[in-house]
mmCIF file of C-alpha atoms and ligand atoms in Angstrom:
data_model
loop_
_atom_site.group_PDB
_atom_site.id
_atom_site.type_symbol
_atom_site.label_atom_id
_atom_site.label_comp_id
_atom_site.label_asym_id
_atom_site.label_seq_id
_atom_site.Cartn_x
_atom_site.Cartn_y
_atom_site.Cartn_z
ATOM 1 C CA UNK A 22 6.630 15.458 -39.964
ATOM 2 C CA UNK A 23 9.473 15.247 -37.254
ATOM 3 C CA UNK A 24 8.776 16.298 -34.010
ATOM 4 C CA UNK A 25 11.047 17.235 -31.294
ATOM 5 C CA UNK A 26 10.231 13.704 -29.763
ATOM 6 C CA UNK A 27 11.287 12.029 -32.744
ATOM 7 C CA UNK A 28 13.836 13.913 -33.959
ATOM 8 C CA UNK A 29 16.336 12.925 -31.050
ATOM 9 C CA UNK A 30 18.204 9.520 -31.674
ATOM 10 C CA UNK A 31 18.285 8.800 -28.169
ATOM 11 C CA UNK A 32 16.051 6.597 -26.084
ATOM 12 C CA UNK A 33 11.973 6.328 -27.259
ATOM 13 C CA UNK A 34 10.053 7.706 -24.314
ATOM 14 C CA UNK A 35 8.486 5.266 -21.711
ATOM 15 C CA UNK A 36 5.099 3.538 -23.053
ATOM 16 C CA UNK A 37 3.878 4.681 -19.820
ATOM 17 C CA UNK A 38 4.385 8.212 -19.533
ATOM 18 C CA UNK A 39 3.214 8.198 -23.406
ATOM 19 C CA UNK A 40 -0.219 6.542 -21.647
ATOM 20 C CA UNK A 41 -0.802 9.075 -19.849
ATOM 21 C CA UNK A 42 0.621 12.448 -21.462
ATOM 22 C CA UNK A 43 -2.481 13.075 -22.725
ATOM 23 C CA UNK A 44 -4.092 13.643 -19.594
ATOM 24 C CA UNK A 45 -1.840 16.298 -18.307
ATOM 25 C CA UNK A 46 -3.873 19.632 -18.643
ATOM 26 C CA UNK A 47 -3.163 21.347 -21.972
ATOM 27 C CA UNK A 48 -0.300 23.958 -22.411
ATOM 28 C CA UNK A 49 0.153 23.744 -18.392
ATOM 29 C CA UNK A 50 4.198 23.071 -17.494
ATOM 30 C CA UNK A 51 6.035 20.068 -17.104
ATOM 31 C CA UNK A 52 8.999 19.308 -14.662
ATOM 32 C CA UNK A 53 10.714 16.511 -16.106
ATOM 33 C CA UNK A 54 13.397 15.509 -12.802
ATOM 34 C CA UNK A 55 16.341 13.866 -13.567
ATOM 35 C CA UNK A 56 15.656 14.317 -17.317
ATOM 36 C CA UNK A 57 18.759 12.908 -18.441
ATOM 37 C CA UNK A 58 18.930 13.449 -22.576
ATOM 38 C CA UNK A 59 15.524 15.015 -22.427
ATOM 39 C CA UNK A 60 13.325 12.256 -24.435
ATOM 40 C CA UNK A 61 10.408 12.981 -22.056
ATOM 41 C CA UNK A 62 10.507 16.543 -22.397
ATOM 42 C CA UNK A 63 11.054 16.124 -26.122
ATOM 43 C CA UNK A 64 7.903 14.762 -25.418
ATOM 44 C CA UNK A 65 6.274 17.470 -23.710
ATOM 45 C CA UNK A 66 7.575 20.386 -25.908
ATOM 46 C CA UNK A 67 6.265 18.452 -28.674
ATOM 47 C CA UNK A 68 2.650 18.402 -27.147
ATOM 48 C CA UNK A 69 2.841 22.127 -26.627
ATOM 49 C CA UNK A 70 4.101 22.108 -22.757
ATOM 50 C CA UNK A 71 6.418 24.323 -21.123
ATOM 51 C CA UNK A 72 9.102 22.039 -19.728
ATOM 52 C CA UNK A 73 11.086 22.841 -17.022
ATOM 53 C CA UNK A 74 14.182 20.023 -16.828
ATOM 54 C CA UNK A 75 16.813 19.435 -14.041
ATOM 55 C CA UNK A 76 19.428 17.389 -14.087
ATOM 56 C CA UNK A 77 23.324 17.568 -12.886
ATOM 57 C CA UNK A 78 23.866 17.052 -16.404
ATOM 58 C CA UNK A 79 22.223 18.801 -19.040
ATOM 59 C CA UNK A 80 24.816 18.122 -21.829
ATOM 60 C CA UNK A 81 22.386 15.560 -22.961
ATOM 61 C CA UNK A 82 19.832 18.437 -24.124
ATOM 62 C CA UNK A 83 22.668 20.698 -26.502
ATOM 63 C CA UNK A 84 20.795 20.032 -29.951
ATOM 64 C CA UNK A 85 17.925 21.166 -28.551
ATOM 65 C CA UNK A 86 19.583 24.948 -28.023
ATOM 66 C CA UNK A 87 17.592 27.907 -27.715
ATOM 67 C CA UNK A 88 14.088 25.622 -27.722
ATOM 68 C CA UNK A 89 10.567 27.808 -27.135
ATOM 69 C CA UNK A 90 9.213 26.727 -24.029
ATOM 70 C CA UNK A 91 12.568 24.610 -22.322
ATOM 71 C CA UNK A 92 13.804 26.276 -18.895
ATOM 72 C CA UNK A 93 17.337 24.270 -18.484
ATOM 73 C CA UNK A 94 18.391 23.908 -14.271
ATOM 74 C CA UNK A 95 21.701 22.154 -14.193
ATOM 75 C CA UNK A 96 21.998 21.271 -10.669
ATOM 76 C CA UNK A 97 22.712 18.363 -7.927
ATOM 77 C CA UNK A 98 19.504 16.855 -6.349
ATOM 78 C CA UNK A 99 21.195 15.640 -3.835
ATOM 79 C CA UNK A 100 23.262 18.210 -2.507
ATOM 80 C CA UNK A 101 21.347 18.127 0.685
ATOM 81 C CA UNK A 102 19.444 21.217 0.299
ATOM 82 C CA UNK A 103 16.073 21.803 -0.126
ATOM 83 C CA UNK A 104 14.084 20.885 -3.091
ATOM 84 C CA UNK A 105 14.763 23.927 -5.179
ATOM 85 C CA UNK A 106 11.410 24.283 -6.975
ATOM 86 C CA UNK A 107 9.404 24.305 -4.027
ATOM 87 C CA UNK A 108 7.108 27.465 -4.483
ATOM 88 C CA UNK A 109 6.559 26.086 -8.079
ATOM 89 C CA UNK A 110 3.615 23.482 -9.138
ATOM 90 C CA UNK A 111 3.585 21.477 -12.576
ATOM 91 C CA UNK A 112 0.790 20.609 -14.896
ATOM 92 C CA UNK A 113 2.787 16.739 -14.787
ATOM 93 C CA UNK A 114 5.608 16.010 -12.554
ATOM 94 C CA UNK A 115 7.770 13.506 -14.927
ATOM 95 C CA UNK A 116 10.289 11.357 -13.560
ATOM 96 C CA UNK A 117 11.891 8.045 -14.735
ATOM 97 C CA UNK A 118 14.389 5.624 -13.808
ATOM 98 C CA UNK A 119 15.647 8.042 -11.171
ATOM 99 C CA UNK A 120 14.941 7.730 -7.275
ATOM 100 C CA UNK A 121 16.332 9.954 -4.365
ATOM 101 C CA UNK A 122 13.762 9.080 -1.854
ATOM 102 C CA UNK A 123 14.028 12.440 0.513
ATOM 103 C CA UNK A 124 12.833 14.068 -2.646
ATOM 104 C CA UNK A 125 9.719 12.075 -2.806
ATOM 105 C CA UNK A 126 7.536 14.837 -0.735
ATOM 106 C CA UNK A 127 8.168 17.513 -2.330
ATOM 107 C CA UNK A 128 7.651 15.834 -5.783
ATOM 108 C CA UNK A 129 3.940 14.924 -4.981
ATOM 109 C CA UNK A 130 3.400 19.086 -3.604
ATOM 110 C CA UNK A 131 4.594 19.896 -7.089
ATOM 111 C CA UNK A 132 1.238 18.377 -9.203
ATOM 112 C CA UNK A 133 -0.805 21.173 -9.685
ATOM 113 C CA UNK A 134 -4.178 21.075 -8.970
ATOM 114 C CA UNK A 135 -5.798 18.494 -11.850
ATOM 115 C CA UNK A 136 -1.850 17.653 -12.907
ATOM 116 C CA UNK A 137 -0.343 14.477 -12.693
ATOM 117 C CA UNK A 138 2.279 12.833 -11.393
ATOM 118 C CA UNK A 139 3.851 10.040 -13.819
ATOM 119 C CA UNK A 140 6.641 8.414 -11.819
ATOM 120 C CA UNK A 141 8.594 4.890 -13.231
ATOM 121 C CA UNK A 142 11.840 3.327 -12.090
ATOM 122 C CA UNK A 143 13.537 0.515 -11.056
ATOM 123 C CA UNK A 144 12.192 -1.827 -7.655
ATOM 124 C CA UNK A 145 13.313 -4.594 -5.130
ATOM 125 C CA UNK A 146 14.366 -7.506 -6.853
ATOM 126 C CA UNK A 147 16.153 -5.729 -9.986
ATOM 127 C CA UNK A 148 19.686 -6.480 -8.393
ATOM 128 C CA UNK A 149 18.088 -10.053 -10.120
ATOM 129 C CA UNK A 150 18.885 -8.027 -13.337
ATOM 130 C CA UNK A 151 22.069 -6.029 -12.545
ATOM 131 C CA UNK A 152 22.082 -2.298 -11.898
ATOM 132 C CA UNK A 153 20.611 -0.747 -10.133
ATOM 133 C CA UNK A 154 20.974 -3.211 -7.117
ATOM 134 C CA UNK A 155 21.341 -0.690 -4.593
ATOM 135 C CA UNK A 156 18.798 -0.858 -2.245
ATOM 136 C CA UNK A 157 18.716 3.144 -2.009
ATOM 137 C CA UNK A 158 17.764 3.359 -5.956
ATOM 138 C CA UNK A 159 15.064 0.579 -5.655
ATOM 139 C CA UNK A 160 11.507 1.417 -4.746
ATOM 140 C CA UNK A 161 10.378 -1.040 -2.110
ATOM 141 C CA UNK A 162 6.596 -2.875 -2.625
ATOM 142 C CA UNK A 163 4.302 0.018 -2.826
ATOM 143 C CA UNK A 164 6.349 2.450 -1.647
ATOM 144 C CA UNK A 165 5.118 4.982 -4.813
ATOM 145 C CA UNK A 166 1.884 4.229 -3.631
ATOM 146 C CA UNK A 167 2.096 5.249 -0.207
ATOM 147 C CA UNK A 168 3.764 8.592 -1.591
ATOM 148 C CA UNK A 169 0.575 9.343 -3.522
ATOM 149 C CA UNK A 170 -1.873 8.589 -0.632
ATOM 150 C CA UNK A 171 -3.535 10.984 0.789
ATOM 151 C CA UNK A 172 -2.703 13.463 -1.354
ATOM 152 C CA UNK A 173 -3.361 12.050 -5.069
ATOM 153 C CA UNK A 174 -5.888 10.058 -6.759
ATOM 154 C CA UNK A 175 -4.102 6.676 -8.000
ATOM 155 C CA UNK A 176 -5.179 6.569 -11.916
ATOM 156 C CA UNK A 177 -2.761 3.276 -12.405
ATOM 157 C CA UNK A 178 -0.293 2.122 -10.824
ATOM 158 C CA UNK A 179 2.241 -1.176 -11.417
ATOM 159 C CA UNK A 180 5.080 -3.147 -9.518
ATOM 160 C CA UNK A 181 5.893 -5.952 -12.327
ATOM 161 C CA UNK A 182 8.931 -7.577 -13.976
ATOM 162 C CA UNK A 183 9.287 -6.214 -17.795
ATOM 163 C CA UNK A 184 11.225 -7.403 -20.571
ATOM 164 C CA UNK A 185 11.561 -4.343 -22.659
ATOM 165 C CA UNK A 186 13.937 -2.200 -22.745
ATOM 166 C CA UNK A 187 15.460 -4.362 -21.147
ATOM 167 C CA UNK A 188 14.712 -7.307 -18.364
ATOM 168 C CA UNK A 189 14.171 -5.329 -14.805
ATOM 169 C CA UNK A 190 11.268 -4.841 -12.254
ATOM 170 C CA UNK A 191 9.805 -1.263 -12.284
ATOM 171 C CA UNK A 192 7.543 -0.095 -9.966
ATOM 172 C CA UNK A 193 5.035 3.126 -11.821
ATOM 173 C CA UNK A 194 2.670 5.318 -11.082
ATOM 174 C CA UNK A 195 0.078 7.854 -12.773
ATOM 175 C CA UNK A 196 -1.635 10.131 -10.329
ATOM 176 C CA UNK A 197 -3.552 12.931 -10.452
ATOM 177 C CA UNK A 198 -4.354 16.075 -7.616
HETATM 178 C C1 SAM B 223 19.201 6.699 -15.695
HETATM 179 S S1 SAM B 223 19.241 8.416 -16.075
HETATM 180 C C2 SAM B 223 17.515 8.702 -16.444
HETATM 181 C C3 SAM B 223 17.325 9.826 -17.393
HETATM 182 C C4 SAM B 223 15.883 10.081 -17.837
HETATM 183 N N1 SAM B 223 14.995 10.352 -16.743
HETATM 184 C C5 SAM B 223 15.362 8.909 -18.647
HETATM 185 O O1 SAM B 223 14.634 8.071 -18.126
HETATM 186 O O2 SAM B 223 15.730 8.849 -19.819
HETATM 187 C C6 SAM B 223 19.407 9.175 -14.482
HETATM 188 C C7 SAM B 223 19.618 10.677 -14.542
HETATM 189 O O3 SAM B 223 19.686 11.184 -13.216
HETATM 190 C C8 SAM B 223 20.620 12.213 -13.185
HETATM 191 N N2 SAM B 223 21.119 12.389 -11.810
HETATM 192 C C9 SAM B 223 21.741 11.463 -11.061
HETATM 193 N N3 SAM B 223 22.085 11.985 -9.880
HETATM 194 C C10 SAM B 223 21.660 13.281 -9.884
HETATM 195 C C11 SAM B 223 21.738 14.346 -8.948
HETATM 196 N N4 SAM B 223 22.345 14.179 -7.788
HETATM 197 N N5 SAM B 223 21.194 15.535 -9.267
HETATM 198 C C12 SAM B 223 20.590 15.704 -10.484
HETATM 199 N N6 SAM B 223 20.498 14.735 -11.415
HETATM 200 C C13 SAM B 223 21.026 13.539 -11.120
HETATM 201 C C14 SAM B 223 21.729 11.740 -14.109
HETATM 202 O O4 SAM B 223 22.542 12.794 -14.557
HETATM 203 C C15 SAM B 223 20.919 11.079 -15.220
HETATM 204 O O5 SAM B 223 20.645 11.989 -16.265
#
């Protein structure tokens, strides 16, 4: 059977947030930030979620049209203003290969009690690798784990070189309130 996951051409989802999806609490909803063509909330849908996605972009998400359970927010990130879903909290907080780090607050006050936050992208020394080499969309040593602390429990967390999907250094958390 083809699910919405599979059914998109685009990207597989991370191995990471596909680790850990089944620990977000059943049916609860899922901000996917940054969500580019959608294959995380493709995902989500898929596992019965509620997905909300933003992105400046959502062109990527048109054969999905009128999908049960997707809430589409086309809108800039980093337009300076406040975090726009800040009175709203998600069973999993979802983002990958995407950092604006003013954002990072506001993302951990998002997990819902008992959700998670399942965070991956690119860290110091990738610019080893090519893009992204700006130090602005590289996470520096631990830096996703001093956003959790205090205020999430660490389930796993890594700051490695990979080879797949492609040579880089990623630095990825999964947390849970
Ligand atoms: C490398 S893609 C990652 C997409 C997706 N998270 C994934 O891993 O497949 C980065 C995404 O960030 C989005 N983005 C970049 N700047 C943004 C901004 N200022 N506001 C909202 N989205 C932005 C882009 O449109 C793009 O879809």
């Amino acid at each position: 059977m083809q699910t919405l996951a599979s059914a998109h051409s685009g990207l597989a989802p991370s191995a990471w947030i596909c680790r850990f999806a089944p620990l977000v609490p059943r049916s609860g909803p899922v901000l996917d930030l940054a969500c580019g063509s959608g294959r995380h909330l493709r995902l989500f849908l898929a596992r019965g979620h509620s997905v909300t996605a933003v992105d400046k972009d959502l062109s990527g998400l048109s054969d999905l049209g009128g999908a049960a359970g997707l809430e589409r927010l086309e809108l800039d990130l980093e337009d300076g203003r406040p975090f726009p879903l800040s009175d709203r909290r998600f069973a999993a907080v979802v983002v990958t290969n995407y950092l604006h780090r003013p954002l990072l607050p506001a993302l951990v006050e998002a997990v819902a009690p008992s959700g998670l936050l399942l965070y991956e992208t690119f860290a110091e020394g990738n610019e080893r690798f090519g893009r992204p080499s700006n130090p602005d969309f590289l996470l520096t040593p631990g830096e996703l784990l001093e956003t959790a602390r205090g205020r999430l429990r660490v389930l796993a967390y890594e700051d490695l070189e990979v080879a797949t999907p492609k040579p880089s250094c990623v630095q990825r958390i999964a947390a849970i309130c």
